[in-house]
Short mmCIF file of N, CA and C in Angstrom, two decimals:
data_model
loop_
_atom_site.label_atom_id
_atom_site.label_comp_id
_atom_site.label_asym_id
_atom_site.label_seq_id
_atom_site.Cartn_x
_atom_site.Cartn_y
_atom_site.Cartn_z
N MET V 1 89.40 70.12 87.11
CA MET V 1 88.73 70.21 88.41
C MET V 1 88.14 68.86 88.77
N ALA V 2 88.22 68.53 90.04
CA ALA V 2 87.69 67.24 90.46
C ALA V 2 87.25 67.35 91.91
N LEU V 3 86.95 66.23 92.49
CA LEU V 3 86.52 66.24 93.90
C LEU V 3 87.56 66.84 94.81
N ASP V 4 88.84 66.80 94.41
CA ASP V 4 89.88 67.42 95.24
C ASP V 4 89.58 68.89 95.47
N ASP V 5 89.00 69.55 94.45
CA ASP V 5 88.66 70.97 94.61
C ASP V 5 87.59 71.16 95.68
N ILE V 6 86.64 70.23 95.71
CA ILE V 6 85.61 70.31 96.76
C ILE V 6 86.27 70.11 98.12
N LEU V 7 87.13 69.09 98.20
CA LEU V 7 87.79 68.81 99.48
C LEU V 7 88.59 70.01 99.97
N ARG V 8 89.24 70.72 99.03
CA ARG V 8 90.04 71.86 99.44
C ARG V 8 89.18 72.99 100.00
N GLN V 9 87.94 73.09 99.56
CA GLN V 9 87.10 74.22 99.97
C GLN V 9 86.16 73.89 101.13
N VAL V 10 86.22 72.66 101.57
CA VAL V 10 85.33 72.23 102.65
C VAL V 10 86.11 72.23 103.98
N PRO V 11 85.51 72.77 105.03
CA PRO V 11 86.19 72.75 106.33
C PRO V 11 86.13 71.37 106.98
N ILE V 12 87.01 70.46 106.49
CA ILE V 12 86.93 69.04 106.90
C ILE V 12 87.03 68.89 108.41
N ASP V 13 88.00 69.60 109.02
CA ASP V 13 88.20 69.44 110.47
C ASP V 13 86.96 69.85 111.25
N ASP V 14 86.37 70.96 110.80
CA ASP V 14 85.17 71.45 111.49
C ASP V 14 83.98 70.49 111.27
N ILE V 15 83.88 69.95 110.07
CA ILE V 15 82.82 68.97 109.79
C ILE V 15 83.02 67.74 110.67
N ALA V 16 84.26 67.27 110.76
CA ALA V 16 84.56 66.09 111.59
C ALA V 16 84.13 66.35 113.04
N GLU V 17 84.45 67.55 113.51
CA GLU V 17 84.08 67.90 114.90
C GLU V 17 82.57 67.96 115.07
N LYS V 18 81.90 68.61 114.11
CA LYS V 18 80.43 68.75 114.20
C LYS V 18 79.73 67.38 114.14
N LEU V 19 80.28 66.47 113.31
CA LEU V 19 79.64 65.16 113.15
C LEU V 19 80.16 64.14 114.17
N GLY V 20 81.20 64.54 114.92
CA GLY V 20 81.73 63.64 115.94
C GLY V 20 82.47 62.44 115.37
N VAL V 21 83.20 62.67 114.25
CA VAL V 21 83.95 61.58 113.62
C VAL V 21 85.39 62.04 113.38
N SER V 22 86.25 61.11 112.95
CA SER V 22 87.64 61.47 112.66
C SER V 22 87.72 62.26 111.35
N ARG V 23 88.87 62.92 111.16
CA ARG V 23 89.08 63.69 109.94
C ARG V 23 88.99 62.77 108.71
N ASP V 24 89.61 61.58 108.81
CA ASP V 24 89.59 60.65 107.67
C ASP V 24 88.17 60.21 107.33
N GLU V 25 87.38 59.94 108.38
CA GLU V 25 85.98 59.54 108.13
C GLU V 25 85.20 60.68 107.49
N ALA V 26 85.45 61.89 107.97
CA ALA V 26 84.76 63.06 107.40
C ALA V 26 85.16 63.24 105.93
N LYS V 27 86.44 63.01 105.62
CA LYS V 27 86.92 63.19 104.24
C LYS V 27 86.22 62.19 103.30
N VAL V 28 86.14 60.92 103.71
CA VAL V 28 85.45 59.92 102.89
C VAL V 28 84.00 60.32 102.68
N ALA V 29 83.36 60.77 103.76
CA ALA V 29 81.95 61.16 103.67
C ALA V 29 81.75 62.35 102.74
N VAL V 30 82.67 63.31 102.79
CA VAL V 30 82.58 64.48 101.91
C VAL V 30 82.73 64.04 100.44
N GLU V 31 83.66 63.10 100.19
CA GLU V 31 83.83 62.59 98.82
C GLU V 31 82.54 61.91 98.33
N GLN V 32 81.95 61.09 99.21
CA GLN V 32 80.73 60.37 98.81
C GLN V 32 79.59 61.36 98.59
N GLY V 33 79.41 62.27 99.54
CA GLY V 33 78.32 63.23 99.43
C GLY V 33 78.49 64.15 98.23
N GLY V 34 79.74 64.60 98.01
CA GLY V 34 80.01 65.47 96.87
C GLY V 34 79.72 64.77 95.56
N ALA V 35 80.11 63.49 95.48
CA ALA V 35 79.88 62.73 94.25
C ALA V 35 78.39 62.55 93.97
N VAL V 36 77.63 62.28 95.01
CA VAL V 36 76.18 62.11 94.83
C VAL V 36 75.53 63.42 94.38
N LEU V 37 75.94 64.54 94.98
CA LEU V 37 75.37 65.84 94.58
C LEU V 37 75.75 66.18 93.13
N LEU V 38 77.01 65.96 92.78
CA LEU V 38 77.43 66.23 91.40
C LEU V 38 76.71 65.30 90.42
N GLY V 39 76.58 64.04 90.82
CA GLY V 39 75.86 63.09 89.97
C GLY V 39 74.42 63.51 89.76
N GLY V 40 73.79 63.97 90.84
CA GLY V 40 72.41 64.44 90.75
C GLY V 40 72.29 65.65 89.84
N LEU V 41 73.23 66.58 89.98
CA LEU V 41 73.21 67.78 89.13
C LEU V 41 73.42 67.40 87.66
N ALA V 42 74.36 66.48 87.42
CA ALA V 42 74.62 66.07 86.04
C ALA V 42 73.37 65.45 85.42
N GLN V 43 72.67 64.67 86.22
CA GLN V 43 71.45 64.03 85.72
C GLN V 43 70.37 65.08 85.44
N ASN V 44 70.22 66.02 86.37
CA ASN V 44 69.23 67.10 86.16
C ASN V 44 69.56 67.92 84.93
N ALA V 45 70.86 68.07 84.64
CA ALA V 45 71.28 68.92 83.52
C ALA V 45 70.98 68.29 82.16
N LYS V 46 70.55 67.03 82.16
CA LYS V 46 70.27 66.36 80.88
C LYS V 46 69.01 66.89 80.21
N THR V 47 68.12 67.52 80.98
CA THR V 47 66.92 68.09 80.36
C THR V 47 67.10 69.61 80.26
N ASP V 48 66.45 70.21 79.27
CA ASP V 48 66.56 71.67 79.11
C ASP V 48 66.04 72.38 80.35
N GLU V 49 64.94 71.87 80.86
CA GLU V 49 64.32 72.49 82.04
C GLU V 49 65.26 72.40 83.25
N GLY V 50 65.82 71.20 83.45
CA GLY V 50 66.73 71.01 84.59
C GLY V 50 67.97 71.87 84.44
N SER V 51 68.49 71.94 83.22
CA SER V 51 69.69 72.73 82.96
C SER V 51 69.43 74.21 83.23
N ALA V 52 68.26 74.70 82.81
CA ALA V 52 67.91 76.11 83.04
C ALA V 52 67.79 76.39 84.54
N ALA V 53 67.19 75.45 85.27
CA ALA V 53 67.03 75.62 86.72
C ALA V 53 68.40 75.67 87.41
N ILE V 54 69.31 74.82 86.95
CA ILE V 54 70.66 74.82 87.54
C ILE V 54 71.36 76.14 87.23
N GLN V 55 71.24 76.60 85.98
CA GLN V 55 71.90 77.87 85.60
C GLN V 55 71.39 79.01 86.48
N ASN V 56 70.08 79.05 86.72
CA ASN V 56 69.51 80.10 87.58
C ASN V 56 70.06 80.01 88.98
N ALA V 57 70.12 78.78 89.51
CA ALA V 57 70.61 78.59 90.87
C ALA V 57 72.09 78.99 90.97
N LEU V 58 72.85 78.71 89.92
CA LEU V 58 74.28 79.00 89.96
C LEU V 58 74.57 80.49 90.05
N LYS V 59 73.68 81.31 89.47
CA LYS V 59 73.91 82.76 89.50
C LYS V 59 74.06 83.27 90.93
N LYS V 60 73.31 82.63 91.85
CA LYS V 60 73.37 83.07 93.26
C LYS V 60 74.69 82.70 93.91
N HIS V 61 75.40 81.74 93.32
CA HIS V 61 76.61 81.23 93.98
C HIS V 61 77.90 81.67 93.31
N GLU V 62 77.79 82.51 92.25
CA GLU V 62 79.00 82.96 91.57
C GLU V 62 79.88 83.74 92.53
N GLY V 63 81.18 83.47 92.45
CA GLY V 63 82.12 84.22 93.28
C GLY V 63 82.26 83.68 94.68
N SER V 64 81.43 82.72 95.07
CA SER V 64 81.54 82.22 96.43
C SER V 64 82.69 81.23 96.51
N ALA V 65 83.42 81.32 97.59
CA ALA V 65 84.57 80.43 97.78
C ALA V 65 84.22 79.45 98.89
N GLY V 66 85.17 78.64 99.23
CA GLY V 66 84.94 77.69 100.32
C GLY V 66 84.76 78.40 101.65
N ALA V 67 84.38 77.66 102.64
CA ALA V 67 84.13 78.23 103.96
C ALA V 67 85.19 77.74 104.95
N ALA V 68 85.54 78.60 105.89
CA ALA V 68 86.53 78.21 106.90
C ALA V 68 85.87 77.39 108.00
N LYS V 69 84.59 77.66 108.22
CA LYS V 69 83.86 76.95 109.28
C LYS V 69 82.48 76.54 108.76
N VAL V 70 81.97 75.47 109.35
CA VAL V 70 80.63 75.01 108.97
C VAL V 70 79.60 76.11 109.20
N ASP V 71 79.78 76.87 110.28
CA ASP V 71 78.79 77.91 110.61
C ASP V 71 78.76 79.04 109.58
N ASP V 72 79.80 79.13 108.73
CA ASP V 72 79.82 80.16 107.68
C ASP V 72 78.97 79.76 106.48
N ILE V 73 78.52 78.51 106.46
CA ILE V 73 77.78 77.99 105.30
C ILE V 73 76.29 78.14 105.54
N ASP V 74 75.57 78.59 104.53
CA ASP V 74 74.12 78.74 104.63
C ASP V 74 73.47 77.36 104.46
N GLN V 75 73.30 76.68 105.59
CA GLN V 75 72.79 75.30 105.52
C GLN V 75 71.30 75.25 105.17
N ALA V 76 70.57 76.32 105.45
CA ALA V 76 69.15 76.35 105.05
C ALA V 76 69.08 76.35 103.53
N ASP V 77 69.92 77.17 102.89
CA ASP V 77 70.00 77.18 101.43
C ASP V 77 70.49 75.82 100.94
N GLY V 78 71.47 75.26 101.66
CA GLY V 78 71.99 73.94 101.30
C GLY V 78 70.91 72.88 101.31
N GLY V 79 70.04 72.94 102.30
CA GLY V 79 68.93 71.99 102.39
C GLY V 79 68.01 72.08 101.19
N LYS V 80 67.76 73.33 100.74
CA LYS V 80 66.90 73.53 99.57
C LYS V 80 67.57 72.98 98.31
N ILE V 81 68.89 73.20 98.21
CA ILE V 81 69.63 72.69 97.04
C ILE V 81 69.56 71.16 97.00
N VAL V 82 69.81 70.54 98.15
CA VAL V 82 69.77 69.07 98.23
C VAL V 82 68.38 68.56 97.82
N ALA V 83 67.34 69.20 98.35
CA ALA V 83 65.96 68.78 98.04
C ALA V 83 65.70 68.90 96.54
N HIS V 84 66.25 69.96 95.93
CA HIS V 84 66.03 70.16 94.50
C HIS V 84 66.79 69.13 93.68
N ILE V 85 68.04 68.87 94.08
CA ILE V 85 68.87 67.92 93.31
C ILE V 85 68.32 66.50 93.41
N LEU V 86 67.99 66.09 94.63
CA LEU V 86 67.61 64.69 94.84
C LEU V 86 66.10 64.46 94.72
N GLY V 87 65.33 65.53 94.80
CA GLY V 87 63.88 65.42 94.61
C GLY V 87 63.23 64.43 95.57
N SER V 88 62.33 63.62 95.03
CA SER V 88 61.55 62.71 95.87
C SER V 88 62.41 61.60 96.48
N LYS V 89 63.64 61.43 95.96
CA LYS V 89 64.51 60.36 96.46
C LYS V 89 65.41 60.82 97.60
N GLU V 90 65.23 62.07 98.05
CA GLU V 90 66.17 62.63 99.04
C GLU V 90 66.31 61.74 100.28
N LYS V 91 65.17 61.36 100.86
CA LYS V 91 65.23 60.54 102.10
C LYS V 91 65.90 59.20 101.84
N GLU V 92 65.54 58.60 100.72
CA GLU V 92 66.07 57.28 100.36
C GLU V 92 67.60 57.32 100.18
N VAL V 93 68.08 58.33 99.44
CA VAL V 93 69.51 58.46 99.18
C VAL V 93 70.26 58.77 100.47
N THR V 94 69.71 59.70 101.24
CA THR V 94 70.35 60.08 102.51
C THR V 94 70.45 58.86 103.43
N LYS V 95 69.38 58.09 103.47
CA LYS V 95 69.36 56.89 104.34
C LYS V 95 70.40 55.88 103.87
N GLU V 96 70.48 55.67 102.55
CA GLU V 96 71.42 54.68 102.01
C GLU V 96 72.86 55.10 102.30
N LEU V 97 73.16 56.39 102.13
CA LEU V 97 74.50 56.89 102.43
C LEU V 97 74.81 56.78 103.92
N THR V 98 73.83 57.14 104.75
CA THR V 98 74.02 57.13 106.20
C THR V 98 74.26 55.71 106.72
N GLU V 99 73.60 54.74 106.09
CA GLU V 99 73.72 53.35 106.56
C GLU V 99 74.92 52.62 105.98
N SER V 100 75.67 53.29 105.11
CA SER V 100 76.80 52.61 104.46
C SER V 100 77.88 52.23 105.46
N LYS V 101 78.47 51.06 105.24
CA LYS V 101 79.58 50.61 106.09
C LYS V 101 80.83 51.44 105.86
N ALA V 102 80.91 52.12 104.70
CA ALA V 102 82.10 52.93 104.40
C ALA V 102 82.19 54.18 105.27
N THR V 103 81.05 54.63 105.73
CA THR V 103 81.02 55.88 106.50
C THR V 103 80.19 55.70 107.77
N PRO V 104 80.62 54.81 108.68
CA PRO V 104 79.81 54.57 109.87
C PRO V 104 79.70 55.83 110.72
N GLY V 105 78.50 56.07 111.21
CA GLY V 105 78.32 57.18 112.14
C GLY V 105 78.16 58.54 111.49
N ILE V 106 78.18 58.60 110.15
CA ILE V 106 78.03 59.89 109.48
C ILE V 106 76.55 60.10 109.17
N ASP V 107 76.03 61.25 109.60
CA ASP V 107 74.64 61.59 109.29
C ASP V 107 74.62 62.46 108.04
N PHE V 108 74.31 61.85 106.91
CA PHE V 108 74.32 62.59 105.64
C PHE V 108 73.18 63.61 105.57
N GLY V 109 72.16 63.42 106.42
CA GLY V 109 71.11 64.44 106.49
C GLY V 109 71.66 65.77 106.97
N LYS V 110 72.72 65.72 107.77
CA LYS V 110 73.39 66.96 108.21
C LYS V 110 74.49 67.37 107.24
N LEU V 111 75.16 66.37 106.65
CA LEU V 111 76.34 66.68 105.83
C LEU V 111 75.97 67.26 104.46
N LEU V 112 74.98 66.71 103.77
CA LEU V 112 74.67 67.17 102.41
C LEU V 112 74.33 68.67 102.35
N PRO V 113 73.54 69.21 103.31
CA PRO V 113 73.26 70.65 103.25
C PRO V 113 74.49 71.52 103.50
N ILE V 114 75.53 70.94 104.14
CA ILE V 114 76.79 71.67 104.31
C ILE V 114 77.55 71.69 102.98
N LEU V 115 77.53 70.55 102.29
CA LEU V 115 78.29 70.42 101.04
C LEU V 115 77.65 71.14 99.86
N ALA V 116 76.31 71.16 99.82
CA ALA V 116 75.62 71.62 98.60
C ALA V 116 76.00 73.04 98.18
N PRO V 117 76.04 74.04 99.10
CA PRO V 117 76.41 75.38 98.64
C PRO V 117 77.85 75.46 98.13
N ILE V 118 78.75 74.65 98.70
CA ILE V 118 80.15 74.65 98.26
C ILE V 118 80.24 74.07 96.85
N VAL V 119 79.52 72.96 96.62
CA VAL V 119 79.50 72.34 95.29
C VAL V 119 78.94 73.33 94.27
N MET V 120 77.86 74.00 94.62
CA MET V 120 77.25 74.97 93.70
C MET V 120 78.20 76.13 93.41
N GLY V 121 78.91 76.59 94.44
CA GLY V 121 79.88 77.68 94.24
C GLY V 121 80.98 77.28 93.29
N LEU V 122 81.48 76.05 93.44
CA LEU V 122 82.53 75.56 92.54
C LEU V 122 82.05 75.50 91.10
N ILE V 123 80.84 74.96 90.91
CA ILE V 123 80.32 74.83 89.55
C ILE V 123 80.04 76.22 88.97
N ALA V 124 79.51 77.13 89.79
CA ALA V 124 79.21 78.48 89.32
C ALA V 124 80.49 79.17 88.84
N ASN V 125 81.56 79.03 89.63
CA ASN V 125 82.80 79.69 89.26
C ASN V 125 83.43 79.05 88.02
N ALA V 126 83.34 77.72 87.93
CA ALA V 126 83.87 77.03 86.75
C ALA V 126 83.07 77.42 85.51
N SER V 127 81.76 77.57 85.69
CA SER V 127 80.87 77.93 84.59
C SER V 127 81.20 79.34 84.10
N LYS V 128 81.47 80.23 85.06
CA LYS V 128 81.80 81.61 84.72
C LYS V 128 83.14 81.66 83.96
N ASP V 129 84.12 80.87 84.44
CA ASP V 129 85.42 80.81 83.77
C ASP V 129 85.25 80.32 82.33
N LYS V 130 84.42 79.29 82.18
CA LYS V 130 84.20 78.70 80.85
C LYS V 130 83.53 79.73 79.93
N ALA V 131 82.57 80.47 80.47
CA ALA V 131 81.87 81.49 79.68
C ALA V 131 82.86 82.59 79.26
N ALA V 132 83.75 82.97 80.18
CA ALA V 132 84.74 84.01 79.87
C ALA V 132 85.66 83.54 78.75
N LYS V 133 86.06 82.27 78.80
CA LYS V 133 86.94 81.73 77.76
C LYS V 133 86.21 81.70 76.42
N SER V 134 84.93 81.33 76.42
CA SER V 134 84.23 81.25 75.13
C SER V 134 84.00 82.65 74.57
N ASP V 135 83.81 83.64 75.46
CA ASP V 135 83.69 85.03 74.99
C ASP V 135 84.99 85.49 74.35
N ALA V 136 86.10 84.95 74.84
CA ALA V 136 87.41 85.34 74.31
C ALA V 136 87.76 84.57 73.04
N GLY V 137 86.81 83.81 72.53
CA GLY V 137 87.01 83.14 71.26
C GLY V 137 87.47 81.69 71.37
N ALA V 138 87.65 81.21 72.58
CA ALA V 138 88.01 79.80 72.72
C ALA V 138 86.78 78.96 72.40
N GLU V 139 86.98 77.71 72.07
CA GLU V 139 85.82 76.89 71.72
C GLU V 139 84.98 76.65 72.97
N SER V 140 83.70 76.72 72.81
CA SER V 140 82.84 76.41 73.95
C SER V 140 82.01 75.22 73.54
N SER V 141 81.78 74.34 74.49
CA SER V 141 81.03 73.14 74.11
C SER V 141 80.07 72.78 75.21
N GLY V 142 79.06 72.10 74.82
CA GLY V 142 78.23 71.28 75.67
C GLY V 142 77.44 71.82 76.82
N GLY V 143 77.74 72.98 77.35
CA GLY V 143 76.90 73.49 78.42
C GLY V 143 77.16 72.87 79.78
N ILE V 144 76.18 73.05 80.65
CA ILE V 144 76.36 72.75 82.07
C ILE V 144 76.61 71.26 82.32
N GLY V 145 76.00 70.40 81.54
CA GLY V 145 76.21 68.96 81.74
C GLY V 145 77.66 68.56 81.52
N ASP V 146 78.27 69.12 80.44
CA ASP V 146 79.69 68.85 80.17
C ASP V 146 80.56 69.41 81.27
N LEU V 147 80.20 70.59 81.74
CA LEU V 147 80.98 71.22 82.80
C LEU V 147 81.01 70.34 84.05
N ILE V 148 79.84 69.84 84.43
CA ILE V 148 79.77 68.98 85.62
C ILE V 148 80.53 67.69 85.36
N GLY V 149 80.42 67.17 84.13
CA GLY V 149 81.20 65.99 83.76
C GLY V 149 82.69 66.24 83.93
N GLY V 150 83.13 67.44 83.55
CA GLY V 150 84.54 67.79 83.71
C GLY V 150 84.94 67.84 85.18
N ILE V 151 84.06 68.37 86.03
CA ILE V 151 84.35 68.41 87.46
C ILE V 151 84.46 66.99 88.00
N LEU V 152 83.61 66.12 87.48
CA LEU V 152 83.65 64.72 87.90
C LEU V 152 84.86 64.00 87.33
N GLY V 153 85.61 64.69 86.49
CA GLY V 153 86.81 64.08 85.96
C GLY V 153 86.57 63.33 84.67
N GLY V 154 85.37 63.45 84.09
CA GLY V 154 85.05 62.67 82.92
C GLY V 154 84.90 63.49 81.67
N GLY V 155 83.99 64.46 81.67
CA GLY V 155 83.40 64.85 80.41
C GLY V 155 83.95 66.02 79.67
N ASP V 156 85.16 66.55 79.98
CA ASP V 156 85.49 67.76 79.25
C ASP V 156 86.04 67.50 77.86
N LYS V 157 86.24 66.25 77.50
CA LYS V 157 86.69 65.99 76.13
C LYS V 157 85.54 65.48 75.27
N GLY V 158 84.37 65.36 75.87
CA GLY V 158 83.22 64.89 75.10
C GLY V 158 83.26 63.39 74.87
N GLY V 159 84.28 62.70 75.37
CA GLY V 159 84.38 61.28 75.10
C GLY V 159 83.98 60.43 76.28
N SER V 160 83.15 60.96 77.15
CA SER V 160 82.82 60.19 78.35
C SER V 160 81.53 59.40 78.17
N ALA V 161 81.37 58.84 76.97
CA ALA V 161 80.20 58.00 76.76
C ALA V 161 80.42 56.68 77.48
N GLY V 162 79.46 55.79 77.39
CA GLY V 162 79.64 54.52 78.08
C GLY V 162 78.60 54.40 79.15
N GLY V 163 79.02 54.03 80.32
CA GLY V 163 78.05 53.66 81.35
C GLY V 163 77.42 54.81 82.09
N GLY V 164 77.61 56.02 81.65
CA GLY V 164 76.91 57.12 82.28
C GLY V 164 77.48 57.54 83.61
N ILE V 165 76.68 58.28 84.36
CA ILE V 165 77.17 58.94 85.57
C ILE V 165 77.63 57.96 86.63
N GLY V 166 77.02 56.80 86.71
CA GLY V 166 77.48 55.80 87.69
C GLY V 166 78.92 55.41 87.43
N ASP V 167 79.27 55.23 86.15
CA ASP V 167 80.65 54.90 85.79
C ASP V 167 81.58 56.05 86.09
N VAL V 168 81.15 57.26 85.76
CA VAL V 168 82.00 58.43 86.01
C VAL V 168 82.32 58.50 87.49
N ILE V 169 81.28 58.34 88.30
CA ILE V 169 81.50 58.45 89.73
C ILE V 169 82.26 57.26 90.27
N GLY V 170 81.99 56.08 89.71
CA GLY V 170 82.78 54.91 90.10
C GLY V 170 84.25 55.15 89.84
N GLY V 171 84.57 55.70 88.66
CA GLY V 171 85.96 55.97 88.33
C GLY V 171 86.54 57.06 89.22
N LEU V 172 85.73 58.05 89.49
CA LEU V 172 86.14 59.16 90.34
C LEU V 172 86.58 58.68 91.71
N LEU V 173 85.85 57.73 92.24
CA LEU V 173 86.16 57.25 93.59
C LEU V 173 87.09 56.05 93.56
N GLY V 174 87.66 55.79 92.39
CA GLY V 174 88.73 54.80 92.32
C GLY V 174 88.26 53.38 92.04
N GLY V 175 87.03 53.20 91.65
CA GLY V 175 86.55 51.83 91.48
C GLY V 175 86.34 51.42 90.05
N GLY V 176 86.68 52.26 89.08
CA GLY V 176 86.44 51.88 87.70
C GLY V 176 84.96 51.85 87.41
N SER V 177 84.57 50.97 86.49
CA SER V 177 83.18 51.04 86.04
C SER V 177 82.29 50.00 86.70
N ASN V 178 82.76 49.42 87.80
CA ASN V 178 81.89 48.40 88.40
C ASN V 178 80.85 49.00 89.33
N GLY V 179 80.91 50.30 89.55
CA GLY V 179 79.88 50.96 90.36
C GLY V 179 80.07 50.75 91.84
N ALA V 180 80.45 49.56 92.29
CA ALA V 180 80.51 49.31 93.73
C ALA V 180 81.87 49.70 94.25
N SER V 181 82.13 50.99 94.21
CA SER V 181 83.44 51.48 94.59
C SER V 181 83.33 52.37 95.81
N GLY V 182 84.42 53.10 96.06
CA GLY V 182 84.35 54.09 97.13
C GLY V 182 84.24 53.47 98.49
N GLY V 183 84.99 52.40 98.72
CA GLY V 183 85.06 51.86 100.07
C GLY V 183 83.76 51.26 100.55
N GLY V 184 82.96 50.72 99.67
CA GLY V 184 81.79 50.01 100.15
C GLY V 184 80.46 50.66 99.85
N ILE V 185 80.47 51.90 99.39
CA ILE V 185 79.20 52.51 98.99
C ILE V 185 79.00 52.21 97.52
N ASP V 186 77.88 51.63 97.20
CA ASP V 186 77.57 51.36 95.80
C ASP V 186 76.94 52.62 95.20
N LEU V 187 77.81 53.58 94.88
CA LEU V 187 77.30 54.86 94.37
C LEU V 187 76.60 54.68 93.04
N GLY V 188 77.12 53.80 92.21
CA GLY V 188 76.44 53.54 90.94
C GLY V 188 75.03 53.07 91.18
N GLY V 189 74.87 52.18 92.16
CA GLY V 189 73.54 51.67 92.50
C GLY V 189 72.64 52.74 93.06
N ILE V 190 73.21 53.56 93.95
CA ILE V 190 72.41 54.65 94.54
C ILE V 190 71.93 55.58 93.42
N LEU V 191 72.86 55.93 92.53
CA LEU V 191 72.50 56.90 91.50
C LEU V 191 71.57 56.33 90.46
N SER V 192 71.77 55.06 90.10
CA SER V 192 70.86 54.51 89.10
C SER V 192 69.48 54.35 89.72
N GLY V 193 69.42 54.04 91.03
CA GLY V 193 68.14 53.98 91.72
C GLY V 193 67.50 55.37 91.80
N LEU V 194 68.35 56.34 92.07
CA LEU V 194 67.89 57.72 92.22
C LEU V 194 67.28 58.24 90.93
N PHE V 195 67.89 57.84 89.81
CA PHE V 195 67.44 58.41 88.54
C PHE V 195 66.71 57.42 87.67
N GLY V 196 66.07 56.46 88.31
CA GLY V 196 65.15 55.62 87.56
C GLY V 196 65.81 54.46 86.84
N GLY V 197 67.09 54.22 87.11
CA GLY V 197 67.74 53.06 86.50
C GLY V 197 67.17 51.78 87.05
N LYS V 198 66.93 51.77 88.35
CA LYS V 198 66.17 50.64 88.91
C LYS V 198 65.13 51.20 89.86
N LYS V 199 64.03 50.53 89.94
CA LYS V 199 62.94 51.05 90.78
C LYS V 199 63.17 50.57 92.21
#
């Protein structure tokens, strides 16, 4: 599972129309926003408390699939999810994404609450699948952090050590481990700033 799964479940055309941008611009923005939300969740999952909070939140989203239209998405719930994932850095991260040259004209303050419930639904369903497999005697490993790492394309083999979530997301968006990937958004920088890597 990777960001492609998020893209498949997101109503890109409807988002493009709502945000007043082209389909391609909306797709780039969804990739950036999805990566930041997944990165935030992965970081939160590193503590027992954060992991437990994510598990509780996921229960509400089990079985949910993508939406055909933006209006089908509970954006009020999405706003709460974004606030929880990004915490006190929400305004800062949203502003940095919104001002990026890679996604001109995209208001991430509107986009992230649309994406958040879809991202949570994907993780909830993947988590449920993983639990079902471990109940059936398959090996289970690592918990929610590994699961999110797997969605990011990194962590399902347990060998995704190294530069952490910034590298994972850098690689995910095609930029390798230099962080400044994804068409001009320095996601590694945003995330390391978000999670205390730099003040």
